[in-house]
Each structure stands twice: as C-alpha cells, then as structure tokens.
Amino acid sequence: MSTSTPPRPRTTTTSAPARSRTAAPLAGVRAVAAALMAAVAGTALLDAPAPTAVPPPPPAATRAAAAAEAVRTVASPATPGAPAAPGAPASTSAASTPVHFTGKAFDTCEAPSVETMRAWRGSPYGAVGIYFAGRGRGCPGQRELGPGWVASVQAMGWRLLPVFVGSQAPCVEAPAKKPFAIGSDPWGQGTREAGDAVRAARALGLDTSSPLYLDIESYRRGDAPCAATTLSFVRAWNREVRRLGYLPGFYSSADTGVRDIEAQRKAGTADLPAVMWFARWLGKPALATEAALAPAAWTPHARIHQYAGNVAESYGGHRLVIDRNAVDAPVARLTTARAGSAASSRASVPSSSAVAARDPARP
C-alpha cells in the first residue's frame, strides 16, 4: 500500500512591512496605511501556494527492490561469492540476510505429515525440500503443506528448501513434463511465474531473502534454440524474484541446465541464480568437486548436491521415498507472525496443471 504525507498547514509568518517614505506622517495617515498593509498581507497569505510537501516514503515494491539489492550484495548472481562492489553497503540488516544451513537434506514429492516429520527428527537429515508451487509439479495437491505445517516443522528444528516447478525447457526429456513447455514469450512467462512463486511463498509464511529454487528438469543437450529459450525464462524468473526481495536458486541436472548456466556465468551474463542445486547421482556427496562447475563458482554457502534419488528410508516407523542432498546453502526464513505461531491452516497453493507422475530421476 502506498502512503502519502499529508500537506502541512500554511505558515502564518510574514515579512516586515516596508518603511514609510514620509519623514513625519500624520497619526491618522499612519493608521490608515497600517490597516491597508495588513489587509494586503492577509490577501497575499490566502492566495499563497502551500509549501511543498515532504516526498512520500517509497512504496512497498521499491522497498522490496532495495531488499533484493542488499541480497545481491551478499551473493552476486554473475559471480557468486564475489566481494561486494565498491560503494555497496558493508552489511545488511538481519531481516535481509539469508540464513544458511550445512548438512544433509531430503526432498520428496509430497510434503510428509507433521507426525512423519517429527519421527524423522531421528534421521541424519536436518533440512527438507518442499515443492511449494508451480504448474509442473508432480504432486500439485500437497494435502499437508500449508502455513501451519511450515511453522510446525520449523519449530521442530527442520530447515526448508522451497522448490518451484514451473514451465520447463521446450526440449525437456521427461514425458510427464512436456505439457509444461515454455511458450513463445519466455521472458514474460518467466517474470509472471516468478510472481506466482513469490505469492505462494508469502502465503506459506516464507519471508523475504528466503531462497526459492527454480526446478528445470533435464533437457536435450546440444539443442541451442531450446537452451536459449530456457535461459531467457530462467533469467527473467531470477530477476523478478530478486526484485521482489527473495533469493533465486536453481535446480537442474549437472549435465544440462547446470552446465549451461555455468557457461553463462563464465561469459559474465547477468540475472543468473545466486544458489546452485545440481543433480548428479553418484551415491555420495561431492559438493566441491562437481565437474560441471568451476571450483570457486557458487561458493561459499551457495551449493546443494542431490547425490541419490528414489531411495526408501524409514525412521520412527514412518517410511518415505526420497532424494538425498548435501547442503551448504541458504534456507527459508519465516515471517515473525508465522514463526511465532503454529496456525492450523492448511490452505495449499492451487495449481492449474493436472496431476502428473512424481518427479523422476533428473541426471
């Protein structure tokens, strides 16, 4: 909501009247002259324009853009981990600083119940990927996922990795994802879907400077037009997410999306992701040694490695089929209102897509 400063009341201060040119005027003349001058002065005050009002404070969108700029100082999209540019703020406020997590995480198609999340506190995992929005999600229903779920699992100590599965590369390999191909306006589509992502994140109680990870499934290698269309969509999505005060992350196969984005980083392309989540199923973590990434790229605290997929595990009598991840990256921040209460609302974000199969192995 934009605000404005109310106009100030007109001032009543006037300048001193001009001196009389008559050396010794009569008293009556002086009285008449004084009355006439007072009347003229009063008329001038009534007709004078009001003083210029103080400019109103910036609207919410401008404040969000400022927060996004602060986030860019923390993690540069073109060269992640690079020092701040000259003239950039030396530090950011706590409200605009990403929260980092280092350890193991899992992701699964549909958010587990609160009871399952409680039972899994005995697992080696400390963070969980949630497919919170996007028309291309394999499990768009998300019966459990809502602001109450988010607040509850965060209070247990879990950290959240929000994943947005929107439109996909025109040459995407997974048959279930082909209906969600990027259209003829990739930049406009990316911008619009970034707005969808931010609205869904806010509805869950995820605060600004939280990472939102864009999921781009594996696509055909060597298809230059397809790669260019996908890059345009991704860059537009990143730019809009930043403008709205959130941190754009990127998930894809190490051999397709990740390799192409790394090439753009080397070329100095703008509007690239601040965090890289790469899928290569080696069976063990290799955060620092991924062949598709330069050793210093997306460091420090800006990498996630999905190193195994479709693995069944049980803790506390609760079984899930998951993907395994090694994390050194930002996780979601909750708004004060959400973090301070575990509301029972479970309103899921609607999806315009039909229910599809679970997101398969990506590499």
mmCIF file of C-alpha atoms in Angstrom:
data_model
loop_
_atom_site.group_PDB
_atom_site.id
_atom_site.type_symbol
_atom_site.label_atom_id
_atom_site.label_comp_id
_atom_site.label_asym_id
_atom_site.label_seq_id
_atom_site.Cartn_x
_atom_site.Cartn_y
_atom_site.Cartn_z
ATOM 1 C CA MET A 1 0.000 0.000 0.000
ATOM 2 C CA SER A 2 1.391 3.330 -0.961
ATOM 3 C CA THR A 3 1.342 6.105 1.594
ATOM 4 C CA SER A 4 1.487 9.863 1.300
ATOM 5 C CA THR A 5 2.451 12.655 3.649
ATOM 6 C CA PRO A 6 -0.482 14.973 4.490
ATOM 7 C CA PRO A 7 0.030 18.594 3.387
ATOM 8 C CA ARG A 8 1.439 20.879 6.023
ATOM 9 C CA PRO A 9 -0.671 23.860 7.223
ATOM 10 C CA ARG A 10 0.203 27.151 5.629
ATOM 11 C CA THR A 11 2.683 29.241 7.557
ATOM 12 C CA THR A 12 1.494 32.481 9.241
ATOM 13 C CA THR A 13 4.895 34.192 9.283
ATOM 14 C CA THR A 14 5.145 37.320 7.111
ATOM 15 C CA SER A 15 7.971 39.651 6.244
ATOM 16 C CA ALA A 16 8.177 43.096 7.875
ATOM 17 C CA PRO A 17 6.266 45.838 6.063
ATOM 18 C CA ALA A 18 8.238 48.376 4.020
ATOM 19 C CA ARG A 19 9.199 51.598 5.767
ATOM 20 C CA SER A 20 7.204 54.804 5.047
ATOM 21 C CA ARG A 21 8.934 57.301 2.740
ATOM 22 C CA THR A 22 7.318 60.266 4.615
ATOM 23 C CA ALA A 23 9.609 61.757 7.240
ATOM 24 C CA ALA A 24 6.834 62.730 9.689
ATOM 25 C CA PRO A 25 3.410 61.355 8.625
ATOM 26 C CA LEU A 26 0.320 62.328 10.492
ATOM 27 C CA ALA A 27 -1.027 59.795 13.024
ATOM 28 C CA GLY A 28 -4.231 59.292 11.059
ATOM 29 C CA VAL A 29 -2.320 58.624 7.851
ATOM 30 C CA ARG A 30 -0.153 56.134 9.686
ATOM 31 C CA ALA A 31 -3.196 54.296 10.995
ATOM 32 C CA VAL A 32 -4.855 54.116 7.572
ATOM 33 C CA ALA A 33 -1.624 52.917 5.944
ATOM 34 C CA ALA A 34 -1.178 50.229 8.584
ATOM 35 C CA ALA A 35 -4.715 48.957 8.041
ATOM 36 C CA LEU A 36 -4.266 48.851 4.281
ATOM 37 C CA MET A 37 -0.982 46.979 4.573
ATOM 38 C CA ALA A 38 -2.461 44.408 6.936
ATOM 39 C CA ALA A 39 -5.309 43.756 4.517
ATOM 40 C CA VAL A 40 -2.902 43.331 1.609
ATOM 41 C CA ALA A 41 -0.759 40.978 3.663
ATOM 42 C CA GLY A 42 -3.785 38.880 4.630
ATOM 43 C CA THR A 43 -4.868 38.591 0.989
ATOM 44 C CA ALA A 44 -1.353 37.524 -0.003
ATOM 45 C CA LEU A 45 -1.357 34.809 2.647
ATOM 46 C CA LEU A 46 -4.700 33.433 1.477
ATOM 47 C CA ASP A 47 -3.555 33.322 -2.152
ATOM 48 C CA ALA A 48 -0.053 31.944 -1.486
ATOM 49 C CA PRO A 49 0.607 28.328 -2.586
ATOM 50 C CA ALA A 50 1.102 25.730 0.138
ATOM 51 C CA PRO A 51 4.722 24.766 0.881
ATOM 52 C CA THR A 52 5.966 21.717 -0.996
ATOM 53 C CA ALA A 53 5.143 18.532 0.912
ATOM 54 C CA VAL A 54 7.875 16.147 2.016
ATOM 55 C CA PRO A 55 8.167 13.347 -0.601
ATOM 56 C CA PRO A 56 6.220 10.257 0.463
ATOM 57 C CA PRO A 57 8.106 7.160 1.601
ATOM 58 C CA PRO A 58 8.838 4.636 -1.168
ATOM 59 C CA PRO A 59 6.069 2.162 -1.995
ATOM 60 C CA ALA A 60 6.311 -1.477 -0.973
ATOM 61 C CA ALA A 61 7.701 -2.533 -4.360
ATOM 62 C CA THR A 62 10.583 -0.050 -4.032
ATOM 63 C CA ARG A 63 11.356 -1.291 -0.524
ATOM 64 C CA ALA A 64 11.355 -4.869 -1.800
ATOM 65 C CA ALA A 65 13.741 -3.900 -4.591
ATOM 66 C CA ALA A 66 16.061 -2.330 -2.027
ATOM 67 C CA ALA A 67 15.990 -5.537 -0.013
ATOM 68 C CA ALA A 68 16.774 -7.504 -3.153
ATOM 69 C CA GLU A 69 19.749 -5.243 -3.826
ATOM 70 C CA ALA A 70 21.016 -5.985 -0.327
ATOM 71 C CA VAL A 71 20.679 -9.703 -1.023
ATOM 72 C CA ARG A 72 22.655 -9.277 -4.240
ATOM 73 C CA THR A 73 25.466 -7.801 -2.157
ATOM 74 C CA VAL A 74 25.535 -10.994 -0.101
ATOM 75 C CA ALA A 75 25.563 -13.321 -3.127
ATOM 76 C CA SER A 76 26.301 -11.916 -6.572
ATOM 77 C CA PRO A 77 24.404 -13.738 -9.337
ATOM 78 C CA ALA A 78 27.053 -13.367 -12.005
ATOM 79 C CA THR A 79 29.970 -14.407 -9.819
ATOM 80 C CA PRO A 80 28.532 -15.992 -6.689
ATOM 81 C CA GLY A 81 30.627 -15.459 -3.618
ATOM 82 C CA ALA A 82 32.425 -12.419 -5.072
ATOM 83 C CA PRO A 83 33.103 -9.437 -2.776
ATOM 84 C CA ALA A 84 30.655 -6.562 -2.753
ATOM 85 C CA ALA A 85 31.055 -3.923 -5.418
ATOM 86 C CA PRO A 86 32.594 -0.557 -4.451
ATOM 87 C CA GLY A 87 30.020 1.625 -2.765
ATOM 88 C CA ALA A 88 27.828 -1.304 -1.743
ATOM 89 C CA PRO A 89 26.625 -1.437 1.874
ATOM 90 C CA ALA A 90 29.149 -3.060 4.195
ATOM 91 C CA SER A 91 26.460 -5.151 5.855
ATOM 92 C CA THR A 92 22.756 -5.886 5.660
ATOM 93 C CA SER A 93 20.120 -5.947 8.338
ATOM 94 C CA ALA A 94 19.117 -9.232 9.951
ATOM 95 C CA ALA A 95 15.800 -9.068 8.094
ATOM 96 C CA SER A 96 17.532 -9.106 4.686
ATOM 97 C CA THR A 97 20.335 -11.584 5.352
ATOM 98 C CA PRO A 98 19.908 -15.158 4.116
ATOM 99 C CA VAL A 99 20.038 -17.972 6.669
ATOM 100 C CA HIS A 100 22.462 -20.762 5.750
ATOM 101 C CA PHE A 101 22.369 -24.476 6.544
ATOM 102 C CA THR A 102 25.158 -27.009 6.224
ATOM 103 C CA GLY A 103 24.299 -30.690 6.432
ATOM 104 C CA LYS A 104 22.057 -33.313 4.835
ATOM 105 C CA ALA A 105 18.594 -32.762 3.394
ATOM 106 C CA PHE A 106 15.948 -34.855 1.710
ATOM 107 C CA ASP A 107 13.200 -33.984 -0.721
ATOM 108 C CA THR A 108 10.105 -35.955 -1.600
ATOM 109 C CA CYS A 109 7.238 -35.317 -3.974
ATOM 110 C CA GLU A 110 4.564 -34.527 -1.376
ATOM 111 C CA ALA A 111 5.225 -32.874 1.962
ATOM 112 C CA PRO A 112 5.032 -35.558 4.702
ATOM 113 C CA SER A 113 2.672 -35.241 7.640
ATOM 114 C CA VAL A 114 3.717 -33.378 10.765
ATOM 115 C CA GLU A 115 3.824 -36.733 12.578
ATOM 116 C CA THR A 116 6.244 -38.128 10.000
ATOM 117 C CA MET A 117 8.418 -35.040 10.196
ATOM 118 C CA ARG A 118 8.517 -35.431 13.972
ATOM 119 C CA ALA A 119 9.515 -39.085 13.675
ATOM 120 C CA TRP A 120 12.229 -38.208 11.155
ATOM 121 C CA ARG A 121 13.950 -35.891 13.614
ATOM 122 C CA GLY A 122 15.885 -39.041 14.500
ATOM 123 C CA SER A 123 17.265 -39.228 10.933
ATOM 124 C CA PRO A 124 20.590 -37.802 9.721
ATOM 125 C CA TYR A 125 18.683 -35.091 7.835
ATOM 126 C CA GLY A 126 18.257 -31.532 9.061
ATOM 127 C CA ALA A 127 16.521 -29.889 6.093
ATOM 128 C CA VAL A 128 13.718 -30.823 3.705
ATOM 129 C CA GLY A 129 12.879 -29.755 0.165
ATOM 130 C CA ILE A 130 9.247 -28.736 -0.319
ATOM 131 C CA TYR A 131 7.580 -28.469 -3.739
ATOM 132 C CA PHE A 132 5.583 -25.413 -2.766
ATOM 133 C CA ALA A 133 4.254 -24.175 -6.133
ATOM 134 C CA GLY A 134 4.457 -24.308 -9.927
ATOM 135 C CA ARG A 135 2.328 -25.713 -12.712
ATOM 136 C CA GLY A 136 4.803 -28.506 -13.450
ATOM 137 C CA ARG A 137 4.842 -30.119 -10.002
ATOM 138 C CA GLY A 138 4.490 -33.886 -9.909
ATOM 139 C CA CYS A 139 2.343 -33.624 -6.748
ATOM 140 C CA PRO A 140 0.333 -30.406 -7.035
ATOM 141 C CA GLY A 141 -2.212 -31.308 -4.343
ATOM 142 C CA GLN A 142 0.129 -31.081 -1.311
ATOM 143 C CA ARG A 143 -2.516 -32.077 1.258
ATOM 144 C CA GLU A 144 -0.228 -31.372 4.218
ATOM 145 C CA LEU A 145 1.660 -28.315 3.047
ATOM 146 C CA GLY A 146 0.358 -25.017 4.421
ATOM 147 C CA PRO A 147 1.432 -22.214 6.761
ATOM 148 C CA GLY A 148 0.625 -24.326 9.826
ATOM 149 C CA TRP A 149 2.810 -27.172 8.559
ATOM 150 C CA VAL A 150 5.658 -24.772 7.789
ATOM 151 C CA ALA A 151 5.523 -23.212 11.260
ATOM 152 C CA SER A 152 5.277 -26.609 12.970
ATOM 153 C CA VAL A 153 8.221 -28.275 11.263
ATOM 154 C CA GLN A 154 10.363 -25.149 11.577
ATOM 155 C CA ALA A 155 9.664 -25.177 15.326
ATOM 156 C CA MET A 156 10.890 -28.799 15.433
ATOM 157 C CA GLY A 157 14.241 -27.646 14.060
ATOM 158 C CA TRP A 158 13.791 -28.506 10.389
ATOM 159 C CA ARG A 159 15.106 -26.102 7.757
ATOM 160 C CA LEU A 160 13.210 -25.660 4.486
ATOM 161 C CA LEU A 161 14.335 -25.628 0.844
ATOM 162 C CA PRO A 162 11.360 -24.268 -1.183
ATOM 163 C CA VAL A 163 11.243 -25.669 -4.747
ATOM 164 C CA PHE A 164 9.174 -24.134 -7.556
ATOM 165 C CA VAL A 165 8.456 -26.452 -10.519
ATOM 166 C CA GLY A 166 7.082 -24.220 -13.236
ATOM 167 C CA SER A 167 7.403 -24.245 -17.009
ATOM 168 C CA GLN A 168 10.082 -26.476 -18.498
ATOM 169 C CA ALA A 169 12.518 -26.413 -21.406
ATOM 170 C CA PRO A 170 10.825 -26.956 -24.785
ATOM 171 C CA CYS A 171 13.102 -29.980 -25.259
ATOM 172 C CA VAL A 172 12.590 -31.420 -21.754
ATOM 173 C CA GLU A 173 13.283 -35.150 -21.674
ATOM 174 C CA ALA A 174 10.699 -36.372 -19.127
ATOM 175 C CA PRO A 175 7.416 -37.142 -20.947
ATOM 176 C CA ALA A 176 5.367 -36.013 -17.930
ATOM 177 C CA LYS A 177 6.917 -32.534 -18.205
ATOM 178 C CA LYS A 178 6.372 -31.938 -21.930
ATOM 179 C CA PRO A 179 2.884 -30.386 -21.410
ATOM 180 C CA PHE A 180 4.560 -27.627 -19.396
ATOM 181 C CA ALA A 181 6.993 -26.425 -22.060
ATOM 182 C CA ILE A 182 7.984 -22.751 -22.084
ATOM 183 C CA GLY A 183 5.990 -20.828 -24.703
ATOM 184 C CA SER A 184 6.799 -18.163 -27.282
ATOM 185 C CA ASP A 185 7.421 -15.404 -24.707
ATOM 186 C CA PRO A 186 9.991 -16.927 -22.330
ATOM 187 C CA TRP A 187 10.953 -13.628 -20.688
ATOM 188 C CA GLY A 188 7.372 -12.583 -19.979
ATOM 189 C CA GLN A 189 6.477 -16.086 -18.864
ATOM 190 C CA GLY A 190 9.444 -16.249 -16.519
ATOM 191 C CA THR A 191 8.509 -12.901 -14.994
ATOM 192 C CA ARG A 192 4.908 -13.950 -14.439
ATOM 193 C CA GLU A 193 5.825 -17.285 -12.893
ATOM 194 C CA ALA A 194 8.304 -15.564 -10.569
ATOM 195 C CA GLY A 195 5.392 -13.504 -9.277
ATOM 196 C CA ASP A 196 3.423 -16.724 -8.772
ATOM 197 C CA ALA A 197 6.342 -18.182 -6.813
ATOM 198 C CA VAL A 198 6.655 -15.180 -4.520
ATOM 199 C CA ARG A 199 2.917 -15.039 -3.836
ATOM 200 C CA ALA A 200 2.891 -18.731 -2.939
ATOM 201 C CA ALA A 201 5.941 -18.295 -0.706
ATOM 202 C CA ARG A 202 4.320 -15.396 1.132
ATOM 203 C CA ALA A 203 1.138 -17.423 1.613
ATOM 204 C CA LEU A 204 3.187 -20.085 3.406
ATOM 205 C CA GLY A 205 4.839 -17.512 5.660
ATOM 206 C CA LEU A 206 8.248 -17.566 3.934
ATOM 207 C CA ASP A 207 9.893 -14.215 4.459
ATOM 208 C CA THR A 208 11.967 -12.068 2.116
ATOM 209 C CA SER A 209 15.559 -13.177 1.495
ATOM 210 C CA SER A 210 14.368 -16.781 1.585
ATOM 211 C CA PRO A 211 15.693 -18.804 -1.364
ATOM 212 C CA LEU A 212 13.202 -20.005 -3.951
ATOM 213 C CA TYR A 213 14.672 -22.822 -6.056
ATOM 214 C CA LEU A 214 13.532 -22.995 -9.675
ATOM 215 C CA ASP A 215 13.385 -26.616 -10.862
ATOM 216 C CA ILE A 216 14.322 -27.079 -14.537
ATOM 217 C CA GLU A 217 14.325 -30.764 -15.436
ATOM 218 C CA SER A 218 16.937 -32.379 -17.672
ATOM 219 C CA TYR A 219 16.603 -31.415 -21.339
ATOM 220 C CA ARG A 220 18.182 -32.414 -24.645
ATOM 221 C CA ARG A 221 21.856 -31.476 -24.858
ATOM 222 C CA GLY A 222 23.137 -29.673 -27.925
ATOM 223 C CA ASP A 223 19.803 -28.047 -28.792
ATOM 224 C CA ALA A 224 20.908 -24.411 -28.938
ATOM 225 C CA PRO A 225 17.468 -22.795 -29.586
ATOM 226 C CA CYS A 226 15.943 -24.793 -26.731
ATOM 227 C CA ALA A 227 18.780 -23.830 -24.393
ATOM 228 C CA ALA A 228 18.426 -20.147 -25.350
ATOM 229 C CA THR A 229 14.676 -20.167 -24.686
ATOM 230 C CA THR A 230 15.223 -21.850 -21.331
ATOM 231 C CA LEU A 231 17.947 -19.382 -20.367
ATOM 232 C CA SER A 232 15.678 -16.425 -21.150
ATOM 233 C CA PHE A 233 12.930 -17.876 -18.963
ATOM 234 C CA VAL A 234 15.357 -18.597 -16.098
ATOM 235 C CA ARG A 235 16.960 -15.142 -16.215
ATOM 236 C CA ALA A 236 13.578 -13.385 -16.186
ATOM 237 C CA TRP A 237 12.433 -15.552 -13.273
ATOM 238 C CA ASN A 238 15.617 -14.755 -11.361
ATOM 239 C CA ARG A 239 15.359 -11.027 -11.979
ATOM 240 C CA GLU A 240 11.762 -10.805 -10.797
ATOM 241 C CA VAL A 241 12.339 -12.977 -7.725
ATOM 242 C CA ARG A 242 15.219 -10.683 -6.768
ATOM 243 C CA ARG A 243 13.154 -7.570 -7.412
ATOM 244 C CA LEU A 244 10.502 -8.892 -5.038
ATOM 245 C CA GLY A 245 13.050 -9.409 -2.281
ATOM 246 C CA TYR A 246 13.711 -13.164 -2.455
ATOM 247 C CA LEU A 247 16.833 -15.124 -3.394
ATOM 248 C CA PRO A 248 16.699 -17.054 -6.710
ATOM 249 C CA GLY A 249 18.127 -20.564 -6.628
ATOM 250 C CA PHE A 250 18.372 -23.027 -9.496
ATOM 251 C CA TYR A 251 17.951 -26.803 -9.606
ATOM 252 C CA SER A 252 18.771 -28.932 -12.641
ATOM 253 C CA SER A 253 20.786 -31.834 -13.996
ATOM 254 C CA ALA A 254 24.526 -31.249 -13.776
ATOM 255 C CA ASP A 255 24.910 -32.175 -17.434
ATOM 256 C CA THR A 256 22.236 -29.887 -18.899
ATOM 257 C CA GLY A 257 20.807 -26.908 -17.012
ATOM 258 C CA VAL A 258 23.706 -26.585 -14.587
ATOM 259 C CA ARG A 259 26.345 -26.872 -17.306
ATOM 260 C CA ASP A 260 24.591 -24.230 -19.422
ATOM 261 C CA ILE A 261 24.191 -21.790 -16.528
ATOM 262 C CA GLU A 262 27.867 -22.241 -15.618
ATOM 263 C CA ALA A 263 28.813 -21.335 -19.189
ATOM 264 C CA GLN A 264 26.748 -18.152 -18.860
ATOM 265 C CA ARG A 265 28.476 -17.329 -15.571
ATOM 266 C CA LYS A 266 31.855 -17.595 -17.269
ATOM 267 C CA ALA A 267 30.572 -15.313 -20.037
ATOM 268 C CA GLY A 268 29.505 -12.689 -17.487
ATOM 269 C CA THR A 269 25.779 -12.946 -18.184
ATOM 270 C CA ALA A 270 23.536 -11.081 -15.753
ATOM 271 C CA ASP A 271 20.467 -12.331 -13.870
ATOM 272 C CA LEU A 272 21.849 -15.755 -13.039
ATOM 273 C CA PRO A 273 20.891 -17.738 -9.929
ATOM 274 C CA ALA A 274 22.506 -16.973 -6.598
ATOM 275 C CA VAL A 275 22.466 -20.624 -5.473
ATOM 276 C CA MET A 276 23.180 -23.766 -7.495
ATOM 277 C CA TRP A 277 21.448 -27.093 -6.730
ATOM 278 C CA PHE A 278 22.891 -29.719 -9.048
ATOM 279 C CA ALA A 279 21.708 -33.288 -9.543
ATOM 280 C CA ARG A 280 24.303 -35.975 -10.159
ATOM 281 C CA TRP A 281 23.516 -39.311 -8.588
ATOM 282 C CA LEU A 282 26.921 -40.539 -7.503
ATOM 283 C CA GLY A 283 25.661 -42.176 -4.321
ATOM 284 C CA LYS A 284 27.777 -39.889 -2.149
ATOM 285 C CA PRO A 285 28.095 -36.117 -1.697
ATOM 286 C CA ALA A 286 30.536 -34.170 -3.869
ATOM 287 C CA LEU A 287 29.666 -30.535 -3.220
ATOM 288 C CA ALA A 288 33.092 -29.120 -4.002
ATOM 289 C CA THR A 289 34.171 -31.393 -6.841
ATOM 290 C CA GLU A 290 31.352 -31.237 -9.404
ATOM 291 C CA ALA A 291 32.954 -31.389 -12.856
ATOM 292 C CA ALA A 292 30.356 -29.093 -14.450
ATOM 293 C CA LEU A 293 31.231 -26.211 -12.090
ATOM 294 C CA ALA A 294 34.432 -24.256 -11.613
ATOM 295 C CA PRO A 295 35.796 -24.881 -8.096
ATOM 296 C CA ALA A 296 35.090 -21.314 -6.953
ATOM 297 C CA ALA A 297 31.694 -20.984 -8.654
ATOM 298 C CA TRP A 298 28.710 -20.643 -6.337
ATOM 299 C CA THR A 299 30.835 -20.527 -3.209
ATOM 300 C CA PRO A 300 30.749 -20.036 -0.310
ATOM 301 C CA HIS A 301 27.379 -21.265 1.006
ATOM 302 C CA ALA A 302 25.692 -21.443 -2.397
ATOM 303 C CA ARG A 303 25.679 -25.133 -3.410
ATOM 304 C CA ILE A 304 23.448 -28.162 -2.979
ATOM 305 C CA HIS A 305 24.260 -31.595 -4.401
ATOM 306 C CA GLN A 306 21.466 -34.080 -4.975
ATOM 307 C CA TYR A 307 23.562 -37.235 -4.889
ATOM 308 C CA ALA A 308 20.962 -40.047 -4.770
ATOM 309 C CA GLY A 309 17.329 -40.446 -5.730
ATOM 310 C CA ASN A 310 14.234 -42.581 -5.246
ATOM 311 C CA VAL A 311 15.626 -44.166 -2.092
ATOM 312 C CA ALA A 312 13.300 -45.679 0.530
ATOM 313 C CA GLU A 313 14.136 -44.898 4.165
ATOM 314 C CA SER A 314 12.278 -45.368 7.467
ATOM 315 C CA TYR A 315 12.646 -43.585 10.805
ATOM 316 C CA GLY A 316 10.378 -43.919 13.802
ATOM 317 C CA GLY A 317 8.141 -46.312 11.884
ATOM 318 C CA HIS A 318 7.491 -43.820 9.050
ATOM 319 C CA ARG A 319 8.667 -44.757 5.549
ATOM 320 C CA LEU A 320 9.341 -42.299 2.727
ATOM 321 C CA VAL A 321 10.790 -42.473 -0.784
ATOM 322 C CA ILE A 322 13.234 -39.592 -1.020
ATOM 323 C CA ASP A 323 16.110 -37.948 -2.846
ATOM 324 C CA ARG A 324 19.248 -37.320 -0.789
ATOM 325 C CA ASN A 325 21.068 -33.981 -0.787
ATOM 326 C CA ALA A 326 24.199 -32.435 0.688
ATOM 327 C CA VAL A 327 23.636 -28.768 1.516
ATOM 328 C CA ASP A 328 25.778 -25.707 2.091
ATOM 329 C CA ALA A 329 23.274 -23.067 1.067
ATOM 330 C CA PRO A 330 20.506 -20.667 2.143
ATOM 331 C CA VAL A 331 17.286 -21.997 3.641
ATOM 332 C CA ALA A 332 13.911 -20.349 4.160
ATOM 333 C CA ARG A 333 13.253 -17.654 6.733
ATOM 334 C CA LEU A 334 9.811 -17.415 8.285
ATOM 335 C CA THR A 335 7.930 -14.199 8.894
ATOM 336 C CA THR A 336 7.667 -13.205 12.553
ATOM 337 C CA ALA A 337 3.954 -13.929 12.620
ATOM 338 C CA ARG A 338 4.364 -17.413 11.164
ATOM 339 C CA ALA A 339 7.444 -18.284 13.203
ATOM 340 C CA GLY A 340 5.727 -17.291 16.426
ATOM 341 C CA SER A 341 2.664 -19.477 15.955
ATOM 342 C CA ALA A 342 1.735 -22.859 14.508
ATOM 343 C CA ALA A 343 -1.574 -21.955 12.889
ATOM 344 C CA SER A 344 -3.657 -24.901 11.846
ATOM 345 C CA SER A 345 -4.411 -23.556 8.362
ATOM 346 C CA ARG A 346 -3.542 -25.975 5.575
ATOM 347 C CA ALA A 347 -4.593 -23.974 2.529
ATOM 348 C CA SER A 348 -2.429 -25.273 -0.312
ATOM 349 C CA VAL A 349 -1.491 -23.166 -3.303
ATOM 350 C CA PRO A 350 -3.742 -24.050 -6.259
ATOM 351 C CA SER A 351 -2.185 -25.443 -9.412
ATOM 352 C CA SER A 352 -3.509 -25.074 -12.926
ATOM 353 C CA SER A 353 -1.932 -28.344 -14.069
ATOM 354 C CA ALA A 354 -3.355 -31.836 -13.938
ATOM 355 C CA VAL A 355 -1.819 -34.323 -11.521
ATOM 356 C CA ALA A 356 1.351 -35.787 -13.043
ATOM 357 C CA ALA A 357 3.701 -38.576 -12.025
ATOM 358 C CA ARG A 358 6.286 -37.985 -9.307
ATOM 359 C CA ASP A 359 9.347 -36.042 -10.437
ATOM 360 C CA PRO A 360 11.713 -38.807 -11.630
ATOM 361 C CA ALA A 361 15.481 -39.010 -11.561
ATOM 362 C CA ARG A 362 16.913 -35.927 -13.236
ATOM 363 C CA PRO A 363 20.545 -36.616 -14.211
#
